[in-house]
PDB file of C-alpha atoms in Angstrom:
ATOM      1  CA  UNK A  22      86.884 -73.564 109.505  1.00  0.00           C
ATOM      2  CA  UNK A  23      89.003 -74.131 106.388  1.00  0.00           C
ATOM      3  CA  UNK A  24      89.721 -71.676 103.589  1.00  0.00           C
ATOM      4  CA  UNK A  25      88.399 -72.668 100.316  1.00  0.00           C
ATOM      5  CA  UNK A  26      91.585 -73.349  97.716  1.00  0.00           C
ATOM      6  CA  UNK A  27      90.347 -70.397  95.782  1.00  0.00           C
ATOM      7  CA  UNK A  28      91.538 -68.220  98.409  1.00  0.00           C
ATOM      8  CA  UNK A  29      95.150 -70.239  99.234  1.00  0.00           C
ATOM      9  CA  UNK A  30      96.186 -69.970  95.435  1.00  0.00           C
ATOM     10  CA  UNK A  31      95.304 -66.594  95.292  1.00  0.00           C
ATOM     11  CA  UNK A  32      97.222 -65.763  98.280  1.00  0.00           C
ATOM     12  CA  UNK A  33     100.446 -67.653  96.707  1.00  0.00           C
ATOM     13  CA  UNK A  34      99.847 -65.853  93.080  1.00  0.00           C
ATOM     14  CA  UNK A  35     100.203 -62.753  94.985  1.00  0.00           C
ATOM     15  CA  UNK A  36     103.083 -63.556  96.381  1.00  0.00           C
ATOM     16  CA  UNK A  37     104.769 -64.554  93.369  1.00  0.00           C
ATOM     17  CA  UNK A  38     103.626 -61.707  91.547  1.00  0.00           C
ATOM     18  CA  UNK A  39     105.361 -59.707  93.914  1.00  0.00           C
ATOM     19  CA  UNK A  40     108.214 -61.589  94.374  1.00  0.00           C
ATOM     20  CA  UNK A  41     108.548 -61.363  90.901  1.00  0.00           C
ATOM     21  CA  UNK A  42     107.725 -57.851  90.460  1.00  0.00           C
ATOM     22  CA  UNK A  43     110.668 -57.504  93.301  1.00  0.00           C
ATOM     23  CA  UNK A  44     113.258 -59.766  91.201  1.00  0.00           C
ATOM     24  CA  UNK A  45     112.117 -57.450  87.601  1.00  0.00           C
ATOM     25  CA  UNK A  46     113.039 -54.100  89.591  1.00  0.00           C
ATOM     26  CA  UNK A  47     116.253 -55.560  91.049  1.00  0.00           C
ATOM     27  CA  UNK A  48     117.246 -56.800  87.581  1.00  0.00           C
ATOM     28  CA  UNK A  49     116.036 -53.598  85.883  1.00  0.00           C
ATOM     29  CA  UNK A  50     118.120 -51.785  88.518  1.00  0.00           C
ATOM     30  CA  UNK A  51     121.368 -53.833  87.708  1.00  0.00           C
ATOM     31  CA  UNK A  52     120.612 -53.900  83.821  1.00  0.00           C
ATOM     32  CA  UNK A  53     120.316 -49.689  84.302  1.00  0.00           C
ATOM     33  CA  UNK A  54     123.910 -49.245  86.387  1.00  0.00           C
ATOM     34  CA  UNK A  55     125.875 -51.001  84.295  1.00  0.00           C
ATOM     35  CA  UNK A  56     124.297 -49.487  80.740  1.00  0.00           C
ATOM     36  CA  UNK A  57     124.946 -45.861  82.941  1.00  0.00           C
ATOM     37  CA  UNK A  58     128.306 -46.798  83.824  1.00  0.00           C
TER      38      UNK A  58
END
């Protein structure tokens, strides 16, 4: 009983995307402190 690849990539893309939607915040965060002093 595999999965079909469909279902693997979409797992991974939605692990970047929120990896990446982790990394944007983090940044946004940083970018935000230092312009606020």
């Amino acid at each position: 009983m595999r999965l079909p690849p469909f279902f693997i990539i979409r797992r991974y893309a939605h692990a970047a995307l929120a990896l990446v939607a982790s990394l944007a915040c983090v940044a946004f965060w940083i970018v935000d402190a230092v312009k606020g002093g």
